[in-house]
Short mmCIF file of C-alpha atoms and ligand atoms in Angstrom, two decimals:
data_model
loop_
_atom_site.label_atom_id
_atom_site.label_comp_id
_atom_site.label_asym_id
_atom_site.label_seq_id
_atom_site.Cartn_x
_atom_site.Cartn_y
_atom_site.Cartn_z
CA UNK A 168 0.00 0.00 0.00
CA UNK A 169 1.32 3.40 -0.86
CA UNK A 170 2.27 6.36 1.52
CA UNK A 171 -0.07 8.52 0.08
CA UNK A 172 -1.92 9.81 -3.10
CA UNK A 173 -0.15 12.55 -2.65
CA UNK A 174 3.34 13.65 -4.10
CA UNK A 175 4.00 16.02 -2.65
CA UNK A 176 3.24 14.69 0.81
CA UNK A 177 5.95 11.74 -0.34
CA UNK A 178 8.49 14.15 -0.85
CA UNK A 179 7.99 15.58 2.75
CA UNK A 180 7.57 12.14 4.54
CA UNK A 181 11.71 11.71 3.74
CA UNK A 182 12.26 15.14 4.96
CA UNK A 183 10.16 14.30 8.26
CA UNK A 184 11.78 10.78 8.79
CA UNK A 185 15.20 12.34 8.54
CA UNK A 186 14.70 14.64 10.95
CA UNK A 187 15.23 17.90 8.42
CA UNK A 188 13.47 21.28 8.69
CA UNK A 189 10.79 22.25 6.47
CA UNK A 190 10.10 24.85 4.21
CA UNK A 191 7.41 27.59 4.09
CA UNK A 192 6.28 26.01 0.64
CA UNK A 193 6.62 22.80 2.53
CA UNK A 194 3.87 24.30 5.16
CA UNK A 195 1.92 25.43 2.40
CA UNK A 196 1.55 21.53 0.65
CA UNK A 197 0.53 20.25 3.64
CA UNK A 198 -1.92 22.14 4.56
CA UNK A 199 -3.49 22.35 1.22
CA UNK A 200 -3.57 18.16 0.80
CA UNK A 201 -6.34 16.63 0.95
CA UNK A 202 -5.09 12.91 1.97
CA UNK A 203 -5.94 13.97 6.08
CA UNK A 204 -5.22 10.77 7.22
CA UNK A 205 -1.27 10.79 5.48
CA UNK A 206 -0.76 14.25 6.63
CA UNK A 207 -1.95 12.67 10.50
CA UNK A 208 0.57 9.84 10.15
CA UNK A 209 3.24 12.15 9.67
CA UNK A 210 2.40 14.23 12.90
CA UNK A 211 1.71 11.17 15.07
CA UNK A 212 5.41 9.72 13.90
CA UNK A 213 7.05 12.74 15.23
CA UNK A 214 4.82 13.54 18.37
CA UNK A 215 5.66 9.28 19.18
CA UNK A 216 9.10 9.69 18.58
CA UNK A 217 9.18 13.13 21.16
CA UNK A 218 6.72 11.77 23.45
CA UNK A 219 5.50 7.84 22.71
CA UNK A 220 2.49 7.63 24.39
CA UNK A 221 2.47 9.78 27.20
CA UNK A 222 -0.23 12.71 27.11
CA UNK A 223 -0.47 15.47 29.22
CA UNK A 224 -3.07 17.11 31.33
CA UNK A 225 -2.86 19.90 34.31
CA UNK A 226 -5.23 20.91 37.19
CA UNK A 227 -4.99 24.43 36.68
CA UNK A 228 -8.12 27.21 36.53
CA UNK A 229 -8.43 30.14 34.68
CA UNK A 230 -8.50 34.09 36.56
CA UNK A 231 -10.05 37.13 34.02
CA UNK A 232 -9.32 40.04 36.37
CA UNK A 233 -10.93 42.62 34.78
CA UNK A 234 -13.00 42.34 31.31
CA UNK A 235 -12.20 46.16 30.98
CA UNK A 236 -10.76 46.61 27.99
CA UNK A 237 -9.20 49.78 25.74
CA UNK A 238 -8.46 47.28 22.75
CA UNK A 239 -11.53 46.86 20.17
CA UNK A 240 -10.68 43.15 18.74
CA UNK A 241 -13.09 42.09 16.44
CA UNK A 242 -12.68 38.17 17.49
CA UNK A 243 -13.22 39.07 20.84
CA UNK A 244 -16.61 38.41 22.91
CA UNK A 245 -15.35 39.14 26.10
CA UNK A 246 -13.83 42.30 26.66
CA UNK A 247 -16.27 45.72 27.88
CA UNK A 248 -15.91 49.74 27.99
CA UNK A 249 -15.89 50.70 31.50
CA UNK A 250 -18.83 52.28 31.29
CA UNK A 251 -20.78 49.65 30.14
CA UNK A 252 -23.18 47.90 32.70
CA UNK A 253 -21.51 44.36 33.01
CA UNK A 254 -17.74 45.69 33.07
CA UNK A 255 -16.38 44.10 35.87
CA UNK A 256 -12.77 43.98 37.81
CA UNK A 257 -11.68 41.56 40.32
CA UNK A 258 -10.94 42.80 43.67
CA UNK A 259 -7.50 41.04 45.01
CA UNK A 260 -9.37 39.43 47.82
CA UNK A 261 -11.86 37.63 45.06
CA UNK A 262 -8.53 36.96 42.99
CA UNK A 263 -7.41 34.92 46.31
CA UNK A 264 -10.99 32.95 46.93
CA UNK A 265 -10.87 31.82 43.37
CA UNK A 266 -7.22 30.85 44.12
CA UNK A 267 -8.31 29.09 47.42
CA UNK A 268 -10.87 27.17 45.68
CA UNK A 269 -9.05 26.23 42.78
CA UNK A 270 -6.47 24.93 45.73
CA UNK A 271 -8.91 23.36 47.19
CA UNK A 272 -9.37 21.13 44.02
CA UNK A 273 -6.09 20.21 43.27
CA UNK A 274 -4.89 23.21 40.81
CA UNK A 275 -1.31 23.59 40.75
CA UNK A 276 -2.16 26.52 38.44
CA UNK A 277 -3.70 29.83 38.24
CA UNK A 278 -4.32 31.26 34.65
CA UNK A 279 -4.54 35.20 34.60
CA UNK A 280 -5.39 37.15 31.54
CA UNK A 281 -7.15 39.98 31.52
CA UNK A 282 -8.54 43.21 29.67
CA UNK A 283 -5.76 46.15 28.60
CA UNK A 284 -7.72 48.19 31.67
CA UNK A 285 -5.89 51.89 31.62
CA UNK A 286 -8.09 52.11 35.05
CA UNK A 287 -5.74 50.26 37.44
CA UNK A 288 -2.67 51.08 38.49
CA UNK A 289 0.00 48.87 37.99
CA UNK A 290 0.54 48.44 41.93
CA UNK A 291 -2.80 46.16 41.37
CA UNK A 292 -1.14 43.68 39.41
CA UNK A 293 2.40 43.32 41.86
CA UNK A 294 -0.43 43.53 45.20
CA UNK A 295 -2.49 40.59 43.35
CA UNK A 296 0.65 38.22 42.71
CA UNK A 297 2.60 39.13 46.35
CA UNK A 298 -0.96 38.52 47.84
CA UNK A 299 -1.34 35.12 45.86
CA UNK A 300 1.96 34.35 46.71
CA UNK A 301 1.79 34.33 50.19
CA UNK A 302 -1.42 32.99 50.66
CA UNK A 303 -0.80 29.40 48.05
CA UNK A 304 3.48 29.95 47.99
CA UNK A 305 2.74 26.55 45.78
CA UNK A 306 0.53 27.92 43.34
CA UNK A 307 1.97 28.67 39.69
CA UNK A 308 0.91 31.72 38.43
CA UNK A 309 0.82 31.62 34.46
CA UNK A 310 0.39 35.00 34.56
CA UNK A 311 -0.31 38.09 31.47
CA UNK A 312 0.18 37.57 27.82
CA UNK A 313 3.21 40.00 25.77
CA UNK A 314 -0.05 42.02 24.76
CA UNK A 315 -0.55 42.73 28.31
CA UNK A 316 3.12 43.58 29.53
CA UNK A 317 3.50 45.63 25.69
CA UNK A 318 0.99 47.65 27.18
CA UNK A 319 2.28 47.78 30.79
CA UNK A 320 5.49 48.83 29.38
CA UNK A 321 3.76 52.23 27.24
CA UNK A 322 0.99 52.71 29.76
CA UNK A 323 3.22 53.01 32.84
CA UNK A 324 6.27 54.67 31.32
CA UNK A 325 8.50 51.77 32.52
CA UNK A 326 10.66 49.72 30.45
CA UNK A 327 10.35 46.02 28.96
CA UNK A 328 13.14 44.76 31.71
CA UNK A 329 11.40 46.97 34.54
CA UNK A 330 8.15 45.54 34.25
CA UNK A 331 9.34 41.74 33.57
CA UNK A 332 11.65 41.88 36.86
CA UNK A 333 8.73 43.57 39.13
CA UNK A 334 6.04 41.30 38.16
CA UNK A 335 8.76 38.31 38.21
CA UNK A 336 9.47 39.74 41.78
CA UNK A 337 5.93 39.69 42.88
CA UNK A 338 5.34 36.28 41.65
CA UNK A 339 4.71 36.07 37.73
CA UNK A 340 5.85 32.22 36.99
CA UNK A 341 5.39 32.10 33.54
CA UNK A 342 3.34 33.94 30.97
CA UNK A 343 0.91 32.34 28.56
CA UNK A 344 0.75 31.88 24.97
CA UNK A 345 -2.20 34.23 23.98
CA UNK A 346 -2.56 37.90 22.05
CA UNK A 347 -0.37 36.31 19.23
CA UNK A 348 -3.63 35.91 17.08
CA UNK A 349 -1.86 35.99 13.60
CA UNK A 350 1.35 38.12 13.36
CA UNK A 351 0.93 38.66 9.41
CA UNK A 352 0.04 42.30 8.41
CA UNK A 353 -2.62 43.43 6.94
CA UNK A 354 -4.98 40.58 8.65
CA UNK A 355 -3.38 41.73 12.22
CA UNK A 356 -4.44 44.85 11.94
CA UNK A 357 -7.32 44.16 10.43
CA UNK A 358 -8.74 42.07 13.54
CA UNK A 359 -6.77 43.76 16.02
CA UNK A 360 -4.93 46.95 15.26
CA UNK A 361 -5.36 48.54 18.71
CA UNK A 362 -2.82 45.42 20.01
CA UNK A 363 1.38 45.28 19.39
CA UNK A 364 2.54 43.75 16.19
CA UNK A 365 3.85 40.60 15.70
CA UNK A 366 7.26 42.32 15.83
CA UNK A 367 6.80 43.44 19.09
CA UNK A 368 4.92 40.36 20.56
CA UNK A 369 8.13 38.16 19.19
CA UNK A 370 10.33 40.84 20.87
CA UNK A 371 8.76 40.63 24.14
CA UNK A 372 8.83 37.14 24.26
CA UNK A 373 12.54 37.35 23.93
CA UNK A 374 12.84 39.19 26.72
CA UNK A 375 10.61 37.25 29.11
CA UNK A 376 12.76 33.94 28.28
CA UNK A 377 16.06 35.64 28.87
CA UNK A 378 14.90 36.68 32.07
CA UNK A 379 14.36 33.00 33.16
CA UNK A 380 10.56 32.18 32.24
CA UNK A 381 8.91 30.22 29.91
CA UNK A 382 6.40 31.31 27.85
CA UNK A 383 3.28 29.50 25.57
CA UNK A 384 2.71 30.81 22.32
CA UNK A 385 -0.90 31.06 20.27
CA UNK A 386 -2.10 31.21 17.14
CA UNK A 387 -5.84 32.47 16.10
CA UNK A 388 -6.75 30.63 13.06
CA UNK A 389 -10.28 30.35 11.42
CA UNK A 390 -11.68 33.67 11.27
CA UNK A 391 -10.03 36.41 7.84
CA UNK A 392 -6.43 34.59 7.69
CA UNK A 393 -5.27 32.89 4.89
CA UNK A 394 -2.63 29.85 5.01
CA UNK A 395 0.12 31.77 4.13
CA UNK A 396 -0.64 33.84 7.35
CA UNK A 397 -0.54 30.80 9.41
CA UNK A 398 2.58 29.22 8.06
CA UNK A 399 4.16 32.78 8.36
CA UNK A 400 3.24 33.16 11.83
CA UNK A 401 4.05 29.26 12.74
CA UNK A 402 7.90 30.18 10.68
CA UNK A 403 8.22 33.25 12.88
CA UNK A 404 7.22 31.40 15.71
CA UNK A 405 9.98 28.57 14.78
CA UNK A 406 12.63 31.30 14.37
CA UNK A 407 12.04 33.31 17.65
CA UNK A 408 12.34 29.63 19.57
CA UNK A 409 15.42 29.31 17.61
CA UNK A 410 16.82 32.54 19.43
CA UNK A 411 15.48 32.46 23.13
CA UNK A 412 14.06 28.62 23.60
CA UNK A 413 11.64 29.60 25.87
CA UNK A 414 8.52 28.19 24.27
CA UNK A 415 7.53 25.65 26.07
CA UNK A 416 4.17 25.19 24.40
CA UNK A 417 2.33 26.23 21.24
CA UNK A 418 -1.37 26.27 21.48
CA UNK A 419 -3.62 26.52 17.86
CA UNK A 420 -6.44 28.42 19.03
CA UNK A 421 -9.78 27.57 16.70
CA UNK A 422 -11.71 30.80 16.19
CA UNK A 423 -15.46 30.78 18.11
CA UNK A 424 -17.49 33.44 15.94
CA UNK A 425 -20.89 33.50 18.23
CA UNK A 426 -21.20 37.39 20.26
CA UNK A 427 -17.76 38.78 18.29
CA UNK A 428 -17.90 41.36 15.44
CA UNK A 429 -17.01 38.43 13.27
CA UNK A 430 -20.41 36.52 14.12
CA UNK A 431 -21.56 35.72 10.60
CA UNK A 432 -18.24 33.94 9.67
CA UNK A 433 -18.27 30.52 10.37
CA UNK A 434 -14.87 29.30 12.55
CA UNK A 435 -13.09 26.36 11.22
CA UNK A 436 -14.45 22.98 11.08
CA UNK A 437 -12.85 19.70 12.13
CA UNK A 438 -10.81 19.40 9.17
CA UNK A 439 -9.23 22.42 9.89
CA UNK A 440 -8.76 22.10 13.72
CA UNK A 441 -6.97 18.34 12.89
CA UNK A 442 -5.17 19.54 9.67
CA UNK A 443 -3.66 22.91 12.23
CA UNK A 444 -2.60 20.59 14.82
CA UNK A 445 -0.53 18.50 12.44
CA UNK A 446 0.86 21.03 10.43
CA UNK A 447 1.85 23.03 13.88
CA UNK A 448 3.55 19.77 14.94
CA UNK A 449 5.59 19.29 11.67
CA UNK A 450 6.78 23.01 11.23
CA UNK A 451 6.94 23.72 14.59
CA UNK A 452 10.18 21.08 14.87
CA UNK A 453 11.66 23.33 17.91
CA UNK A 454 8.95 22.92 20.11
CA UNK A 455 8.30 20.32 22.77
CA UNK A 456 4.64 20.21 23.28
CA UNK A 457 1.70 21.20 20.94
CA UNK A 458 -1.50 21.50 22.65
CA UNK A 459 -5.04 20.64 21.57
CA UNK A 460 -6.87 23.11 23.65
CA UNK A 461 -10.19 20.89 24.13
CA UNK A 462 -12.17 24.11 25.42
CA UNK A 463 -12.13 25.65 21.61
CA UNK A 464 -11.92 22.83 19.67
CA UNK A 465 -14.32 20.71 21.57
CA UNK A 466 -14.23 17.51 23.39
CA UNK A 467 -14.27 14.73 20.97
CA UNK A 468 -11.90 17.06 18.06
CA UNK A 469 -9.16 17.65 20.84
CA UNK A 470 -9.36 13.56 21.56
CA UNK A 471 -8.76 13.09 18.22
CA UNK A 472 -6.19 15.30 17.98
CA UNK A 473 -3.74 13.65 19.70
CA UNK A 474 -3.54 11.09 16.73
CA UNK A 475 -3.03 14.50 15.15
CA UNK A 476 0.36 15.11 16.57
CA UNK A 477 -1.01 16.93 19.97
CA UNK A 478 0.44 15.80 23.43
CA UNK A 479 -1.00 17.88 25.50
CA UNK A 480 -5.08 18.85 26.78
CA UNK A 481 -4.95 21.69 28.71
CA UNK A 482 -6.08 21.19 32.30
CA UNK A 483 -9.67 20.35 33.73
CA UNK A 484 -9.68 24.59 34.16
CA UNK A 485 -11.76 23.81 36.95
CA UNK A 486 -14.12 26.60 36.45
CA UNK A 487 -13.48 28.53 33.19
CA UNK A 488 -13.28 32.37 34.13
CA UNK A 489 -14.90 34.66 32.11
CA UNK A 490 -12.81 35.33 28.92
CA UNK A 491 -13.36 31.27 28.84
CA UNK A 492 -17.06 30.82 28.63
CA UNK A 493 -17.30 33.91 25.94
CA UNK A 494 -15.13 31.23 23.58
CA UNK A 495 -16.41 27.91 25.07
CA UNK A 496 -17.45 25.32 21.30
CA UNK A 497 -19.52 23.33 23.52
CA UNK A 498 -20.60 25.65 26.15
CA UNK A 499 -18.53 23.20 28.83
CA UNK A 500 -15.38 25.03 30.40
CA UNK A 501 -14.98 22.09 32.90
CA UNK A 502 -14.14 18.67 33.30
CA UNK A 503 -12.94 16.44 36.21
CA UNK A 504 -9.37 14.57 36.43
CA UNK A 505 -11.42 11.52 36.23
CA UNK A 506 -12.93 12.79 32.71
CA UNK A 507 -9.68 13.97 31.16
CA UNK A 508 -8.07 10.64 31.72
CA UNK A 509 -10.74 8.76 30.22
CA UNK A 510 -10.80 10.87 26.75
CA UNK A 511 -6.82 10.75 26.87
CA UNK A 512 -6.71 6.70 27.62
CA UNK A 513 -9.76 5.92 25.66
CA UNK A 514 -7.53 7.38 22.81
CA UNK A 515 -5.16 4.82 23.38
CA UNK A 516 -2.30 7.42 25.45
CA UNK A 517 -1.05 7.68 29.15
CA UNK A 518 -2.48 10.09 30.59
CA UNK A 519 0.17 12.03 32.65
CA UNK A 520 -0.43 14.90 35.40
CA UNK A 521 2.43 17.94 34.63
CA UNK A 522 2.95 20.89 36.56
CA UNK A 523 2.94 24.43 34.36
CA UNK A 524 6.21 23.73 33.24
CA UNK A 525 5.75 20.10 32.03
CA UNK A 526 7.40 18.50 35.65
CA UNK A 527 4.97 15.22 36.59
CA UNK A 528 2.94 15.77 39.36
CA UNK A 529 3.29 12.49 41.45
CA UNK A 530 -0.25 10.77 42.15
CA UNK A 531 -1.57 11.20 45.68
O1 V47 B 790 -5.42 35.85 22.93
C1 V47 B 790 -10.26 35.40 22.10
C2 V47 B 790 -8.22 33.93 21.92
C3 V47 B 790 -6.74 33.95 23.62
C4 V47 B 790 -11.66 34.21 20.97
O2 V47 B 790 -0.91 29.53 27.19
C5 V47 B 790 -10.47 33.52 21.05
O3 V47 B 790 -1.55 27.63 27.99
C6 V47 B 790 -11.35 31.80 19.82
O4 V47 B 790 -4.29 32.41 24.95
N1 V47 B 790 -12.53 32.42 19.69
C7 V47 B 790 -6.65 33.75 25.11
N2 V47 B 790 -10.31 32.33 20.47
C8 V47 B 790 -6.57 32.28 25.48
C9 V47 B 790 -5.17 31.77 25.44
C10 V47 B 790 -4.85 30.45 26.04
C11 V47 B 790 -5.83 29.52 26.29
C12 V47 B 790 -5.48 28.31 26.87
C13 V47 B 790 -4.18 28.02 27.23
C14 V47 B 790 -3.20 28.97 26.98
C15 V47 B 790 -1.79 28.70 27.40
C16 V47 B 790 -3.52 30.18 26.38
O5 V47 B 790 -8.00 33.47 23.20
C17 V47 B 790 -6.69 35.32 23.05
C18 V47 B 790 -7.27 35.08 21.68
O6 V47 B 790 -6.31 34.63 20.80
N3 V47 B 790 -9.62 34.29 21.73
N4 V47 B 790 -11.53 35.37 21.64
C19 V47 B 790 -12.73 33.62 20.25
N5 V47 B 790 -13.90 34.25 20.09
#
């Protein structure tokens, strides 16, 4: 029986099985063949040659401070003017109940993203980690995206290294992967222009790995991008890891239309969501884990996934926050350990418990 039907996914099966980097054009082939289940092959043999069987999961929960926020994205469902009626910020002592409670269940992380909210000072942010800090010293905090600390940096008059070391200080673990959306111009600005470039989100990056964290990295896919925009932003991606290494993670984030300024498009569809995961894992050759984020792409898509080249869920998120229910597929933005195993071993994987930064968490 042959490979495939389709040449030019031959061609890049030697390239793959010899370990060799591939080409934007490359990208670009396999994302426009249509033989899904060769294209899946190829992902699985490199995700079982990283990782063999073992998938990941975390007990982590997600913490929107504040919805407030100056940007106007037009893929966003989430964010509010101050003055409109359900704008909303966190006060620190709700920041540490959610914390206690996610605690309380097991979480060994706390997720905070919030709005761009030129309201708070940026005391509020170093108060809400110290305070976090001392009340779960245990507790990762996977804390602001480069979108966020971009605008720290400009709001607050402070430099890139000044705000990095005091939130670092105050307890900032890690950052995660999102406000990436899709670094190619025109369609960035065309979806968000109010947000840093790509330049500058790369750039930022940089600077949080060489000040000792790691960082995930996102792309938004499924809304006004073409595939040239994705493979662009998944090379860039590939370079910048090349530089600083301190990707840990990238996460393909499938577009939810419903209450955005996007609504009448229709997000991708399953082809899409298992031909992205793939195509992530095979360019994407200098990165560890690639994520199937089961919250956007829904339950049964992410399962499949991880034949799909995806090792890694996500966590059981415990109880979504609200930037997570305004992009929830399925309307669920919880499951329990007990769940998250199943989907992974019914699969056929190991389902493995990791820390943030991919350390097993020994079974109690
Ligand atoms: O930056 C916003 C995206 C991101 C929608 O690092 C939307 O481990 C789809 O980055 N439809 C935030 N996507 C979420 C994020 C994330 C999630 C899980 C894990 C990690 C990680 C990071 O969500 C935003 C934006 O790209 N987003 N609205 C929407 N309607």
């Amino acid at each position: 029986m042959q490979f495939s039907f389709d040449p030019n996914l031959r061609d890049i099966a030697f390239k793959v099985e010899d370990g060799e980097r591939l080409t934007f054009e490359e990208g670009l082939a396999l994302y426009n063949t249509t033989d899904l289940n060769a294209l899946g092959k190829l992902a699985d043999h490199v995700r079982r040659k990283r990782h063999g069987l073992t998938t990941y999961y975390n007990v982590n929960r997600h913490f929107n401070h504040t919805n407030i926020c100056v940007a106007d994205c037009k893929f966003c469902g989430f964010y509010r003017r101050a003055r409109q009626e359900d704008a909303y910020t966190h006060s620190i002592e709700e920041g540490i109940e959610i914390a206690r409670n996610a605690v309380a269940e097991g979480a060994t992380e706390l997720h905070i993203v919030g709005g761009l909210n030129s309201k708070l000072p940026f005391e509020y942010y170093t108060d809400l980690f110290s305070s976090l800090k001392r009340e779960f010293p245990k507790l990762h905090l996977k804390a602001l995206t480069m979108v966020e600390l971009d605008f720290f940096a400009r709001f607050y008059k402070m430099s890139d290294e000044e705000v990095i070391e005091k939130l670092k200080a105050a307890g900032m673990d890690s950052c995660p992967g999102g406000g990436a959306e899709i670094f190619a111009e025109p369609t960035r600005s065309r979806i968000c222009d109010h947000k840093c470039d790509g330049d500058r989100w790369l750039e930022l990056a940089g600077k949080v790995h060489k000040a000792g964290l790691k960082t995930n990295a996102t792309m938004l896919y499924g809304h006004i991008e073409s595939i040239e925009d994705r493979i662009d932003h998944l090379v860039r991606l590939r370079d910048q890891q090349d530089k600083t290494g301190g990707f840990q993670c990238f996460i393909p984030l499938a577009f939810y239309p419903p209450g955005t300024a996007l609504s009448s498009l229709p997000g991708p569809d399953a082809i899409d969501n298992l031909k992205t995961i793939a195509v992530s894992r095979l360019m994407l050759d200098n990165f560890d884990h690639i994520k199937a984020y089961w919250v956007m792409l829904g339950k049964s898509t992410a399962q499949t996934a991880l034949h799909f080249g995806a090792n890694d869920l996500d966590g059981t998120i415990t109880d979504g926050g609200e930037l997570t229910h305004s992009y929830a597929t399925e309307g669920e933005v919880k499951m329990t350990k007990q769940e998250i195993i199943q989907m992974i071993e019914r699969a056929g994987f190991e389902a493995v418990e990791r820390d943030t930064v991919y350390n097993r968490v020994a079974a109690v």
